[in-house]
Coordinates of C-alpha atoms in Angstrom, one line a residue:
Chain H
X1 CA -20.4 6.2 -8.8
X2 CA -18.2 3.5 -7.5
X3 CA -17.2 4.3 -4.0
X4 CA -15.3 2.8 -1.1
X5 CA -16.0 4.9 2.0
X6 CA -13.9 4.8 5.2
X7 CA -14.6 6.4 8.5
X8 CA -13.1 8.1 10.4
X9 CA -10.6 9.7 8.1
X10 CA -8.5 11.0 10.9
X11 CA -8.2 9.7 14.5
X12 CA -5.9 10.2 17.4
X13 CA -6.4 7.7 20.2
X14 CA -4.6 6.4 23.3
X15 CA -2.9 3.1 23.8
X16 CA -5.4 0.3 24.7
X17 CA -8.6 2.1 23.8
X18 CA -10.5 -0.1 21.3
X19 CA -11.4 1.5 18.0
X20 CA -13.1 0.5 14.8
X21 CA -12.5 1.9 11.3
X22 CA -15.5 1.3 9.1
X23 CA -15.4 0.5 5.4
X24 CA -18.3 0.3 3.0
X25 CA -18.5 -0.3 -0.8
X26 CA -21.4 0.2 -3.2
X27 CA -20.3 -2.1 -6.0
X28 CA -21.6 -5.4 -4.7
X29 CA -18.0 -6.7 -4.6
X30 CA -17.2 -10.0 -3.0
X31 CA -13.6 -9.2 -2.1
X32 CA -12.6 -6.6 0.4
X33 CA -9.3 -6.0 2.2
X34 CA -7.5 -3.7 4.5
X35 CA -4.0 -2.3 4.0
X36 CA -1.7 -0.2 6.0
X37 CA 0.8 2.1 4.4
X38 CA 4.0 3.1 6.1
X39 CA 7.0 5.1 4.8
X40 CA 9.4 3.0 3.0
X41 CA 7.3 -0.1 3.3
X42 CA 4.5 0.5 0.8
X43 CA 1.1 -1.1 1.1
X44 CA 0.9 -4.2 3.2
X45 CA -2.2 -6.3 3.5
X46 CA -3.7 -6.8 6.9
X47 CA -6.8 -8.9 6.3
X48 CA -9.0 -9.8 3.4
X49 CA -12.4 -11.3 2.8
X50 CA -13.6 -13.2 -0.2
X51 CA -17.3 -13.0 0.8
X52 CA -19.7 -12.7 3.7
X53 CA -18.4 -14.6 6.8
X54 CA -15.2 -15.5 5.0
X55 CA -12.1 -13.7 6.3
X56 CA -8.4 -14.5 6.2
X57 CA -5.1 -13.0 7.3
X58 CA -2.9 -11.0 5.1
X59 CA 0.8 -10.2 5.6
X60 CA 0.5 -8.2 8.8
X61 CA -2.6 -9.3 10.8
X62 CA -1.2 -9.0 14.3
X63 CA -3.2 -6.7 16.5
X64 CA -6.1 -6.4 14.2
X65 CA -9.5 -8.1 13.8
X66 CA -12.1 -7.9 11.0
X67 CA -15.6 -9.0 10.4
X68 CA -17.8 -9.5 7.3
X69 CA -21.4 -9.8 8.3
X70 CA -22.7 -8.0 5.3
X71 CA -21.3 -7.9 1.8
X72 CA -20.9 -4.1 1.7
X73 CA -19.2 -3.6 5.0
X74 CA -15.8 -4.7 6.3
X75 CA -14.8 -3.0 9.5
X76 CA -11.2 -3.1 10.9
X77 CA -11.0 -3.5 14.6
X78 CA -8.1 -2.6 16.9
X79 CA -8.9 -4.2 20.2
X80 CA -6.0 -2.7 22.1
X81 CA -4.2 -0.2 19.8
X82 CA -0.5 0.3 20.3
X83 CA 1.8 3.1 19.0
X84 CA 3.2 0.8 16.3
X85 CA -0.2 0.7 14.8
X86 CA 0.1 4.4 14.0
X87 CA -0.3 4.4 10.2
X88 CA -2.4 5.2 7.2
X89 CA -5.0 2.6 6.5
X90 CA -6.8 1.8 3.3
X91 CA -9.8 -0.3 2.5
X92 CA -10.1 -1.8 -1.0
X93 CA -12.8 -3.8 -2.8
X94 CA -13.1 -5.8 -6.0
X95 CA -14.6 -8.9 -7.5
X96 CA -12.8 -12.1 -6.6
X97 CA -11.0 -12.1 -9.9
X98 CA -10.1 -8.7 -11.1
X99 CA -9.3 -8.9 -14.8
X100 CA -9.7 -5.3 -16.1
X101 CA -12.3 -3.8 -18.3
X102 CA -13.9 -2.1 -15.3
X103 CA -13.4 -5.1 -13.1
X104 CA -10.7 -3.7 -11.0
X105 CA -9.6 -2.9 -7.5
X106 CA -10.9 0.3 -5.8
X107 CA -9.5 2.0 -2.8
X108 CA -11.0 4.2 -0.1
X109 CA -9.5 7.6 0.7
X110 CA -7.6 6.4 3.7
X111 CA -7.8 6.7 7.5
X112 CA -5.0 8.4 9.3
X113 CA -4.6 6.7 12.7
X114 CA -2.3 8.0 15.5
X115 CA -2.0 6.0 18.7
X116 CA -0.3 7.8 21.6
Chain R
X1 CA 7.2 -14.5 -2.1
X2 CA 7.1 -12.7 -5.4
X3 CA 7.6 -9.0 -5.5
X4 CA 7.1 -6.0 -7.7
X5 CA 9.7 -3.4 -7.8
X6 CA 10.3 0.0 -9.3
X7 CA 13.6 1.1 -10.9
X8 CA 13.6 4.7 -9.7
X9 CA 12.2 6.0 -6.4
X10 CA 11.9 9.6 -7.6
X11 CA 11.5 11.2 -11.0
X12 CA 11.6 14.9 -11.8
X13 CA 10.4 16.2 -15.1
X14 CA 9.6 19.5 -16.6
X15 CA 6.0 20.5 -17.4
X16 CA 5.2 19.5 -20.9
X17 CA 7.7 16.7 -21.1
X18 CA 6.8 13.1 -21.3
X19 CA 7.3 10.9 -18.2
X20 CA 8.1 7.2 -18.1
X21 CA 7.8 5.3 -14.9
X22 CA 9.1 1.7 -14.8
X23 CA 8.2 -1.4 -12.9
X24 CA 9.8 -4.8 -12.8
X25 CA 7.8 -7.8 -11.8
X26 CA 8.9 -11.3 -11.0
X27 CA 5.9 -13.5 -11.3
X28 CA 5.6 -14.5 -14.9
X29 CA 2.1 -16.0 -14.2
X30 CA 0.5 -12.7 -13.2
X31 CA -2.7 -12.1 -15.1
X32 CA -3.3 -8.5 -14.8
X33 CA -1.5 -5.3 -13.9
X34 CA -2.6 -1.9 -12.6
X35 CA -1.1 1.5 -12.3
X36 CA -2.3 3.7 -9.5
X37 CA -1.7 7.4 -8.7
X38 CA -1.6 8.5 -5.1
X39 CA -1.6 12.1 -4.2
X40 CA -0.6 13.3 -0.8
X41 CA -3.2 12.4 1.8
X42 CA -5.4 10.5 -0.7
X43 CA -6.1 6.9 -1.6
X44 CA -4.6 5.1 -4.6
X45 CA -6.5 6.2 -7.7
X46 CA -6.8 3.8 -10.6
X47 CA -5.1 5.2 -13.8
X48 CA -4.9 2.4 -16.3
X49 CA -4.6 -1.4 -16.4
X50 CA -3.5 -4.1 -18.8
X51 CA -4.1 -7.8 -19.0
X52 CA -1.3 -10.2 -19.5
X53 CA -2.4 -11.1 -23.0
X54 CA -1.8 -7.5 -24.2
X55 CA 1.4 -5.6 -24.6
X56 CA 0.1 -2.0 -24.9
X57 CA -2.9 -0.1 -23.8
X58 CA -3.6 3.6 -24.1
X59 CA -5.8 5.9 -22.1
X60 CA -6.1 9.7 -22.0
X61 CA -2.5 10.9 -22.0
X62 CA -1.3 7.7 -20.5
X63 CA 0.0 4.5 -22.0
X64 CA 1.0 1.3 -20.3
X65 CA 3.4 -1.1 -21.9
X66 CA 3.9 -4.7 -20.9
X67 CA 7.0 -6.7 -21.9
X68 CA 6.5 -10.2 -20.6
X69 CA 9.8 -11.4 -22.0
X70 CA 11.7 -9.3 -19.5
X71 CA 8.8 -8.9 -17.0
X72 CA 8.7 -5.2 -17.3
X73 CA 5.8 -2.8 -17.0
X74 CA 6.0 0.9 -17.8
X75 CA 3.7 3.9 -17.5
X76 CA 4.1 6.7 -20.0
X77 CA 2.5 10.1 -19.3
X78 CA 2.4 12.5 -22.2
X79 CA 2.7 16.2 -21.8
X80 CA 3.2 16.0 -18.0
X81 CA 1.3 18.6 -16.0
X82 CA 1.8 19.9 -12.5
X83 CA -1.3 17.9 -11.5
X84 CA 0.5 14.7 -12.4
X85 CA 2.8 15.2 -9.4
X86 CA 2.1 12.2 -7.2
X87 CA 3.4 8.8 -6.2
X88 CA 2.7 6.1 -8.8
X89 CA 2.4 2.4 -7.9
X90 CA 2.3 -0.6 -10.1
X91 CA 0.5 -3.6 -8.9
X92 CA 0.4 -7.2 -10.2
X93 CA -2.5 -9.6 -9.8
X94 CA -2.4 -13.3 -10.0
X95 CA -5.9 -14.8 -10.1
X96 CA -6.8 -18.2 -8.8
X97 CA -9.8 -20.2 -7.7
X98 CA -9.2 -19.1 -4.1
X99 CA -9.1 -15.4 -4.9
X100 CA -6.1 -13.4 -6.0
X101 CA -2.7 -12.4 -4.9
X102 CA -1.9 -8.7 -5.2
X103 CA 1.6 -7.3 -5.0
X104 CA 2.4 -3.6 -5.0
X105 CA 5.5 -1.8 -5.8
X106 CA 6.7 0.7 -3.2
X107 CA 6.1 3.6 -5.5
X108 CA 7.8 6.2 -7.6
X109 CA 7.4 9.9 -6.7
X110 CA 6.9 12.0 -9.8
X111 CA 7.7 15.7 -9.4
X112 CA 6.6 18.0 -12.2
X113 CA 8.5 21.3 -12.3
X114 CA 7.3 24.4 -14.2

């Protein structure tokens, strides 16, 4: 079964305490990305990766880091979280050219992050 | 940049009726479109997709229509059920040699009443 798995699903942390949200996919996809979802703003892309050791900024990268050392994993790192990073985060994976017919974009279940 | 929008932020329908959710897109070069369903507290779930060389595609109880002339995408849900209550997003994808650009609509909330 095609899966994108995120952990943790829920986390409350304090300002400045480094945290990592993991993401793993089992579809051998090249492309992985992170989004945050905020009320009224929809899904906004934070970072993406087209393959191992290739990462690039999305629309809202400030305050985040990522790494892609293995094809299946794409962790999101908050070095010094701040309250404005309180949000719902989604990881997604796909081939580099989604065109339908099963070649599409899959999302994880989401990670609720609260920074106090 | 290009954006994808939805005509109505909320839609309320009675159980058993058909639902139509609309989406306007502005990038005429987009290759591929997806509809997602997002239930409260869950991730976006793929419903149906359509390539730009098609104008209609049907799934189980769902149909997507693509009108490239007016850059409009719609999702039709037949015999809407309470379990269909969710937020629905459209997404447009533009593929290129350097990956793809993905734009999401902000979502339409569908409420199914008994």
